Amino acid sequence: MVGPSGAGKTTLLRSCNGTVPAAAGGVAINGRALSDMGERELRRTRSELAFIPQDLALVPELRVVANVLAGGFGRGGLLTALRALLKPRRADAQRAFELLQRVGVGDQLYKRSDKLSGGEQQRVAVARALFGGPRVLLADEPVASVDPERARDTLALLLELAREQGFALLVSLHNLKLARELFGRLLGLRRGRLLFDCAPEQLGPGELAALYALDPSEDEQRD
Amino acid sequence: MSSATDSRAGTQRTMVGAGKRRAVVGAIAAAGLASAALLSAQGQLALPGLESLELLARFFSHALRPALDYGSPFVPVSAPPLLLQVATATWRTVQLAVAAMSLALPVALLLGFAGASAWWRLPGPGGRAVLRRLGPLVYAPARVVMTLARSVHELLWALLFLAAVGLSDTAAVLAIAIPYAGTLGKVFSEMIDEAPRDAAVQLTGSGATAAQAFSVALLPRALPDMAAYSFYRFECALRSAAVLGFFGPETLGKFIRLAWNESLYAELWTYLYALFTLIALSDMASRALRQRFLGEAPAR
């Protein structure tokens, strides 16, 4: 999903799991509208939708293992949460470790999350998303704050995981070049509207110009 | 054209800023002048008399030579050595403060959770409707109880108990514990409500209940501040326990009052230094504990 700042990428992603209600239209999953779901059903649905926000939203005071286990809270109760906080089950810790190892930060399992570098924290957020065994992974600007070389690695990792674990991946991106290079389907968003939905090969210069053109009416509004 | 508009708007903004600043400084200056006028009208600004200056001089002249033994000839033979007396009084002060805090803390935690709005206003499924209805019914009474408890100062509570049953140690502990529970609870509830909610919102977005998000993503963020504030209140409790000695309990305050009444300034300073050492030690202990258990950076 590409588009200029303010196009509504984050809003669209957040309305996919219902944390932002859709102002118009609606979100349906397997034919069921989110707005029709009761609390129990909404919770079950959400537990299969992993979301990685741009600021990651880890709990910095907690150990990495607790943050990763938080990805699986949708399937447990308060007790599950308290155990994750105080004394994680051996099997859970083992799984968290394997996921962290898969994303390249296995040795950080018991560190405090805010002691990790930005890139490492991002990988922890990916592991947290994977821990719930999602069917859809929504990632908001996952490479906004990393250098270009690492950006490619991170996106490649997400794509690889999606193929490996069989979940759908919806990513919002600023970097059009990376988006065209790595992804099979592009959605162009501008001022809250869908401009195009096609494979990167089908994308012509006209569409791109329309996506990023400076709109004179916008400039007037800004004044 | 547009840049001209911009710069004009900018100038206007700075002018508004300067006007506001001038108003604030003016108001502070006016308040200062008003209070000076009020005090001098009551004769408070008059210089202290020679007699009170002499008293102050005698008091401070002993600062560098606190007593290590009794100075007065009228000490009963049965009295313990002065330093033992100081140590005992210090220990009693600590006991009183610890007893008061161990009563106040659990009550404050309960009141603090009940008086926070985060646990029932947090978005997310999981008994949300029930919580929304129940929340205000718990929240409002908790806030009222906290306000009632802390609106009366511990010295006033002590006077009340003194009038009613005499100030026993138990009464002194209660006199401190009641307002402290109110103050701690109020601050706890605000720390919980002000903790960043991004992680809590993120968790509920992937299926966590409000209770899960509250206990994992909100409480741990407030906990270091809550611990730091509790340690600070413990320090306040030490001082309050010392002062309540003025009304009877055998804490440092009692002996400070006796020494003052009999103009035994050297002994007075010994007790003051004991109090100072106590506060400094509690500060060091709190810092060490927080570093050990909350992983806080040493430089804070």
mmCIF file with all atom_site columns, C-alpha atoms in Angstrom, chain B residues 101-229:
data_model
loop_
_atom_site.group_PDB
_atom_site.id
_atom_site.type_symbol
_atom_site.label_atom_id
_atom_site.label_alt_id
_atom_site.label_comp_id
_atom_site.label_asym_id
_atom_site.label_entity_id
_atom_site.label_seq_id
_atom_site.pdbx_PDB_ins_code
_atom_site.Cartn_x
_atom_site.Cartn_y
_atom_site.Cartn_z
_atom_site.occupancy
_atom_site.B_iso_or_equiv
_atom_site.pdbx_formal_charge
_atom_site.auth_seq_id
_atom_site.auth_comp_id
_atom_site.auth_asym_id
_atom_site.auth_atom_id
_atom_site.pdbx_PDB_model_num
ATOM 1   C CA . MET B 1 101 ? 3.540   2.995  55.515 1.00 0.00 ? 101 MET B CA 1
ATOM 2   C CA . SER B 1 102 ? 2.787   -0.720 55.685 1.00 0.00 ? 102 SER B CA 1
ATOM 3   C CA . LEU B 1 103 ? -0.783  0.192  56.606 1.00 0.00 ? 103 LEU B CA 1
ATOM 4   C CA . ALA B 1 104 ? -1.070  3.015  54.067 1.00 0.00 ? 104 ALA B CA 1
ATOM 5   C CA . LEU B 1 105 ? 0.465   1.229  51.042 1.00 0.00 ? 105 LEU B CA 1
ATOM 6   C CA . PRO B 1 106 ? -1.980  -1.680 50.573 1.00 0.00 ? 106 PRO B CA 1
ATOM 7   C CA . VAL B 1 107 ? -4.947  0.633  51.141 1.00 0.00 ? 107 VAL B CA 1
ATOM 8   C CA . ALA B 1 108 ? -3.453  3.170  48.712 1.00 0.00 ? 108 ALA B CA 1
ATOM 9   C CA . LEU B 1 109 ? -2.902  0.474  46.064 1.00 0.00 ? 109 LEU B CA 1
ATOM 10  C CA . LEU B 1 110 ? -6.536  -0.594 46.326 1.00 0.00 ? 110 LEU B CA 1
ATOM 11  C CA . LEU B 1 111 ? -7.784  2.994  46.272 1.00 0.00 ? 111 LEU B CA 1
ATOM 12  C CA . GLY B 1 112 ? -5.371  3.886  43.486 1.00 0.00 ? 112 GLY B CA 1
ATOM 13  C CA . PHE B 1 113 ? -6.596  1.095  41.189 1.00 0.00 ? 113 PHE B CA 1
ATOM 14  C CA . ALA B 1 114 ? -10.222 1.796  42.039 1.00 0.00 ? 114 ALA B CA 1
ATOM 15  C CA . GLY B 1 115 ? -9.737  5.531  41.523 1.00 0.00 ? 115 GLY B CA 1
ATOM 16  C CA . ALA B 1 116 ? -8.044  5.178  38.136 1.00 0.00 ? 116 ALA B CA 1
ATOM 17  C CA . SER B 1 117 ? -10.185 5.355  35.032 1.00 0.00 ? 117 SER B CA 1
ATOM 18  C CA . ALA B 1 118 ? -7.870  3.326  32.772 1.00 0.00 ? 118 ALA B CA 1
ATOM 19  C CA . TRP B 1 119 ? -9.243  -0.089 33.783 1.00 0.00 ? 119 TRP B CA 1
ATOM 20  C CA . TRP B 1 120 ? -12.778 0.709  32.694 1.00 0.00 ? 120 TRP B CA 1
ATOM 21  C CA . ARG B 1 121 ? -12.177 3.244  29.937 1.00 0.00 ? 121 ARG B CA 1
ATOM 22  C CA . LEU B 1 122 ? -9.617  1.159  28.074 1.00 0.00 ? 122 LEU B CA 1
ATOM 23  C CA . PRO B 1 123 ? -10.863 0.099  24.627 1.00 0.00 ? 123 PRO B CA 1
ATOM 24  C CA . GLY B 1 124 ? -11.099 -3.561 23.796 1.00 0.00 ? 124 GLY B CA 1
ATOM 25  C CA . PRO B 1 125 ? -13.400 -6.547 24.161 1.00 0.00 ? 125 PRO B CA 1
ATOM 26  C CA . GLY B 1 126 ? -13.736 -8.668 27.264 1.00 0.00 ? 126 GLY B CA 1
ATOM 27  C CA . GLY B 1 127 ? -16.552 -7.694 29.630 1.00 0.00 ? 127 GLY B CA 1
ATOM 28  C CA . ARG B 1 128 ? -16.224 -4.143 28.429 1.00 0.00 ? 128 ARG B CA 1
ATOM 29  C CA . ALA B 1 129 ? -19.906 -3.332 28.777 1.00 0.00 ? 129 ALA B CA 1
ATOM 30  C CA . VAL B 1 130 ? -19.978 -4.575 32.374 1.00 0.00 ? 130 VAL B CA 1
ATOM 31  C CA . LEU B 1 131 ? -16.835 -2.625 33.238 1.00 0.00 ? 131 LEU B CA 1
ATOM 32  C CA . ARG B 1 132 ? -18.190 0.544  31.637 1.00 0.00 ? 132 ARG B CA 1
ATOM 33  C CA . ARG B 1 133 ? -21.245 0.361  33.870 1.00 0.00 ? 133 ARG B CA 1
ATOM 34  C CA . LEU B 1 134 ? -19.388 -0.758 36.997 1.00 0.00 ? 134 LEU B CA 1
ATOM 35  C CA . GLY B 1 135 ? -16.432 1.602  36.578 1.00 0.00 ? 135 GLY B CA 1
ATOM 36  C CA . PRO B 1 136 ? -17.998 4.899  37.650 1.00 0.00 ? 136 PRO B CA 1
ATOM 37  C CA . LEU B 1 137 ? -19.690 3.186  40.628 1.00 0.00 ? 137 LEU B CA 1
ATOM 38  C CA . VAL B 1 138 ? -16.264 2.177  41.984 1.00 0.00 ? 138 VAL B CA 1
ATOM 39  C CA . TYR B 1 139 ? -14.301 5.163  40.704 1.00 0.00 ? 139 TYR B CA 1
ATOM 40  C CA . ALA B 1 140 ? -16.360 7.949  42.264 1.00 0.00 ? 140 ALA B CA 1
ATOM 41  C CA . PRO B 1 141 ? -16.491 6.608  45.862 1.00 0.00 ? 141 PRO B CA 1
ATOM 42  C CA . ALA B 1 142 ? -12.772 5.801  45.710 1.00 0.00 ? 142 ALA B CA 1
ATOM 43  C CA . ARG B 1 143 ? -11.953 9.399  44.718 1.00 0.00 ? 143 ARG B CA 1
ATOM 44  C CA . VAL B 1 144 ? -14.174 10.741 47.519 1.00 0.00 ? 144 VAL B CA 1
ATOM 45  C CA . VAL B 1 145 ? -12.548 8.504  50.156 1.00 0.00 ? 145 VAL B CA 1
ATOM 46  C CA . MET B 1 146 ? -9.057  9.520  48.983 1.00 0.00 ? 146 MET B CA 1
ATOM 47  C CA . THR B 1 147 ? -9.944  13.197 49.124 1.00 0.00 ? 147 THR B CA 1
ATOM 48  C CA . LEU B 1 148 ? -11.464 12.902 52.606 1.00 0.00 ? 148 LEU B CA 1
ATOM 49  C CA . ALA B 1 149 ? -8.463  10.970 53.911 1.00 0.00 ? 149 ALA B CA 1
ATOM 50  C CA . ARG B 1 150 ? -5.850  13.395 52.641 1.00 0.00 ? 150 ARG B CA 1
ATOM 51  C CA . SER B 1 151 ? -7.649  16.679 53.199 1.00 0.00 ? 151 SER B CA 1
ATOM 52  C CA . VAL B 1 152 ? -6.892  16.391 56.931 1.00 0.00 ? 152 VAL B CA 1
ATOM 53  C CA . HIS B 1 153 ? -3.167  16.687 57.664 1.00 0.00 ? 153 HIS B CA 1
ATOM 54  C CA . GLU B 1 154 ? -1.465  14.062 59.845 1.00 0.00 ? 154 GLU B CA 1
ATOM 55  C CA . LEU B 1 155 ? -0.921  16.676 62.574 1.00 0.00 ? 155 LEU B CA 1
ATOM 56  C CA . LEU B 1 156 ? -4.661  17.344 62.680 1.00 0.00 ? 156 LEU B CA 1
ATOM 57  C CA . TRP B 1 157 ? -5.405  13.625 62.826 1.00 0.00 ? 157 TRP B CA 1
ATOM 58  C CA . ALA B 1 158 ? -2.896  13.413 65.685 1.00 0.00 ? 158 ALA B CA 1
ATOM 59  C CA . LEU B 1 159 ? -4.655  16.251 67.550 1.00 0.00 ? 159 LEU B CA 1
ATOM 60  C CA . LEU B 1 160 ? -8.014  14.513 67.026 1.00 0.00 ? 160 LEU B CA 1
ATOM 61  C CA . PHE B 1 161 ? -6.701  11.248 68.415 1.00 0.00 ? 161 PHE B CA 1
ATOM 62  C CA . LEU B 1 162 ? -4.979  13.122 71.231 1.00 0.00 ? 162 LEU B CA 1
ATOM 63  C CA . ALA B 1 163 ? -8.281  14.663 72.244 1.00 0.00 ? 163 ALA B CA 1
ATOM 64  C CA . ALA B 1 164 ? -10.211 11.415 71.894 1.00 0.00 ? 164 ALA B CA 1
ATOM 65  C CA . VAL B 1 165 ? -7.989  8.645  73.257 1.00 0.00 ? 165 VAL B CA 1
ATOM 66  C CA . GLY B 1 166 ? -4.558  10.158 73.926 1.00 0.00 ? 166 GLY B CA 1
ATOM 67  C CA . LEU B 1 167 ? -1.783  9.736  71.425 1.00 0.00 ? 167 LEU B CA 1
ATOM 68  C CA . SER B 1 168 ? -0.697  6.122  71.863 1.00 0.00 ? 168 SER B CA 1
ATOM 69  C CA . ASP B 1 169 ? 1.724   4.627  69.331 1.00 0.00 ? 169 ASP B CA 1
ATOM 70  C CA . THR B 1 170 ? -1.203  2.969  67.557 1.00 0.00 ? 170 THR B CA 1
ATOM 71  C CA . ALA B 1 171 ? -2.983  6.295  67.258 1.00 0.00 ? 171 ALA B CA 1
ATOM 72  C CA . ALA B 1 172 ? 0.190   7.940  65.943 1.00 0.00 ? 172 ALA B CA 1
ATOM 73  C CA . VAL B 1 173 ? 0.532   5.205  63.296 1.00 0.00 ? 173 VAL B CA 1
ATOM 74  C CA . LEU B 1 174 ? -3.087  5.730  62.245 1.00 0.00 ? 174 LEU B CA 1
ATOM 75  C CA . ALA B 1 175 ? -2.669  9.516  62.218 1.00 0.00 ? 175 ALA B CA 1
ATOM 76  C CA . ILE B 1 176 ? 0.076   9.109  59.603 1.00 0.00 ? 176 ILE B CA 1
ATOM 77  C CA . ALA B 1 177 ? -1.443  6.169  57.721 1.00 0.00 ? 177 ALA B CA 1
ATOM 78  C CA . ILE B 1 178 ? -4.840  7.768  56.997 1.00 0.00 ? 178 ILE B CA 1
ATOM 79  C CA . PRO B 1 179 ? -3.736  10.900 55.089 1.00 0.00 ? 179 PRO B CA 1
ATOM 80  C CA . TYR B 1 180 ? -0.837  9.007  53.488 1.00 0.00 ? 180 TYR B CA 1
ATOM 81  C CA . ALA B 1 181 ? -3.196  6.363  52.096 1.00 0.00 ? 181 ALA B CA 1
ATOM 82  C CA . GLY B 1 182 ? -5.240  9.177  50.540 1.00 0.00 ? 182 GLY B CA 1
ATOM 83  C CA . THR B 1 183 ? -2.250  10.973 49.046 1.00 0.00 ? 183 THR B CA 1
ATOM 84  C CA . LEU B 1 184 ? -0.537  7.809  47.788 1.00 0.00 ? 184 LEU B CA 1
ATOM 85  C CA . GLY B 1 185 ? -3.806  6.517  46.322 1.00 0.00 ? 185 GLY B CA 1
ATOM 86  C CA . LYS B 1 186 ? -4.503  9.742  44.480 1.00 0.00 ? 186 LYS B CA 1
ATOM 87  C CA . VAL B 1 187 ? -1.022  9.897  42.973 1.00 0.00 ? 187 VAL B CA 1
ATOM 88  C CA . PHE B 1 188 ? -1.059  6.158  42.103 1.00 0.00 ? 188 PHE B CA 1
ATOM 89  C CA . SER B 1 189 ? -4.355  6.521  40.257 1.00 0.00 ? 189 SER B CA 1
ATOM 90  C CA . GLU B 1 190 ? -3.013  9.456  38.277 1.00 0.00 ? 190 GLU B CA 1
ATOM 91  C CA . MET B 1 191 ? 0.226   7.643  37.418 1.00 0.00 ? 191 MET B CA 1
ATOM 92  C CA . ILE B 1 192 ? -1.800  4.680  36.136 1.00 0.00 ? 192 ILE B CA 1
ATOM 93  C CA . ASP B 1 193 ? -4.035  6.950  34.069 1.00 0.00 ? 193 ASP B CA 1
ATOM 94  C CA . GLU B 1 194 ? -1.110  8.901  32.642 1.00 0.00 ? 194 GLU B CA 1
ATOM 95  C CA . ALA B 1 195 ? 0.956   5.879  31.567 1.00 0.00 ? 195 ALA B CA 1
ATOM 96  C CA . PRO B 1 196 ? 1.335   5.788  27.754 1.00 0.00 ? 196 PRO B CA 1
ATOM 97  C CA . ARG B 1 197 ? -1.463  3.700  26.258 1.00 0.00 ? 197 ARG B CA 1
ATOM 98  C CA . ASP B 1 198 ? 0.033   2.824  22.871 1.00 0.00 ? 198 ASP B CA 1
ATOM 99  C CA . ALA B 1 199 ? 1.002   -0.709 23.921 1.00 0.00 ? 199 ALA B CA 1
ATOM 100 C CA . ALA B 1 200 ? -2.371  -1.298 25.601 1.00 0.00 ? 200 ALA B CA 1
ATOM 101 C CA . VAL B 1 201 ? -4.241  -0.226 22.471 1.00 0.00 ? 201 VAL B CA 1
ATOM 102 C CA . GLN B 1 202 ? -1.935  -2.385 20.350 1.00 0.00 ? 202 GLN B CA 1
ATOM 103 C CA . LEU B 1 203 ? -2.655  -5.461 22.514 1.00 0.00 ? 203 LEU B CA 1
ATOM 104 C CA . THR B 1 204 ? -6.430  -5.046 22.448 1.00 0.00 ? 204 THR B CA 1
ATOM 105 C CA . GLY B 1 205 ? -6.137  -4.697 18.664 1.00 0.00 ? 205 GLY B CA 1
ATOM 106 C CA . SER B 1 206 ? -4.754  -8.221 18.473 1.00 0.00 ? 206 SER B CA 1
ATOM 107 C CA . GLY B 1 207 ? -7.383  -9.788 20.708 1.00 0.00 ? 207 GLY B CA 1
ATOM 108 C CA . ALA B 1 208 ? -6.230  -9.054 24.261 1.00 0.00 ? 208 ALA B CA 1
ATOM 109 C CA . THR B 1 209 ? -8.913  -8.187 26.805 1.00 0.00 ? 209 THR B CA 1
ATOM 110 C CA . ALA B 1 210 ? -8.937  -4.861 28.622 1.00 0.00 ? 210 ALA B CA 1
ATOM 111 C CA . ALA B 1 211 ? -7.859  -6.634 31.833 1.00 0.00 ? 211 ALA B CA 1
ATOM 112 C CA . GLN B 1 212 ? -4.878  -8.222 30.074 1.00 0.00 ? 212 GLN B CA 1
ATOM 113 C CA . ALA B 1 213 ? -3.842  -4.952 28.478 1.00 0.00 ? 213 ALA B CA 1
ATOM 114 C CA . PHE B 1 214 ? -4.227  -3.129 31.801 1.00 0.00 ? 214 PHE B CA 1
ATOM 115 C CA . SER B 1 215 ? -2.074  -5.542 33.777 1.00 0.00 ? 215 SER B CA 1
ATOM 116 C CA . VAL B 1 216 ? 0.631   -6.111 31.176 1.00 0.00 ? 216 VAL B CA 1
ATOM 117 C CA . ALA B 1 217 ? 0.850   -2.941 29.116 1.00 0.00 ? 217 ALA B CA 1
ATOM 118 C CA . LEU B 1 218 ? -0.285  -0.241 31.567 1.00 0.00 ? 218 LEU B CA 1
ATOM 119 C CA . LEU B 1 219 ? 0.651   -1.213 35.140 1.00 0.00 ? 219 LEU B CA 1
ATOM 120 C CA . PRO B 1 220 ? 4.309   -2.053 34.401 1.00 0.00 ? 220 PRO B CA 1
ATOM 121 C CA . ARG B 1 221 ? 4.708   1.375  32.839 1.00 0.00 ? 221 ARG B CA 1
ATOM 122 C CA . ALA B 1 222 ? 3.385   3.123  35.944 1.00 0.00 ? 222 ALA B CA 1
ATOM 123 C CA . LEU B 1 223 ? 5.178   0.858  38.434 1.00 0.00 ? 223 LEU B CA 1
ATOM 124 C CA . PRO B 1 224 ? 8.651   2.507  38.496 1.00 0.00 ? 224 PRO B CA 1
ATOM 125 C CA . ASP B 1 225 ? 7.070   5.908  39.158 1.00 0.00 ? 225 ASP B CA 1
ATOM 126 C CA . MET B 1 226 ? 4.784   4.419  41.786 1.00 0.00 ? 226 MET B CA 1
ATOM 127 C CA . ALA B 1 227 ? 7.761   2.808  43.541 1.00 0.00 ? 227 ALA B CA 1
ATOM 128 C CA . ALA B 1 228 ? 9.777   6.026  43.437 1.00 0.00 ? 228 ALA B CA 1
ATOM 129 C CA . TYR B 1 229 ? 6.866   7.991  44.856 1.00 0.00 ? 229 TYR B CA 1
#
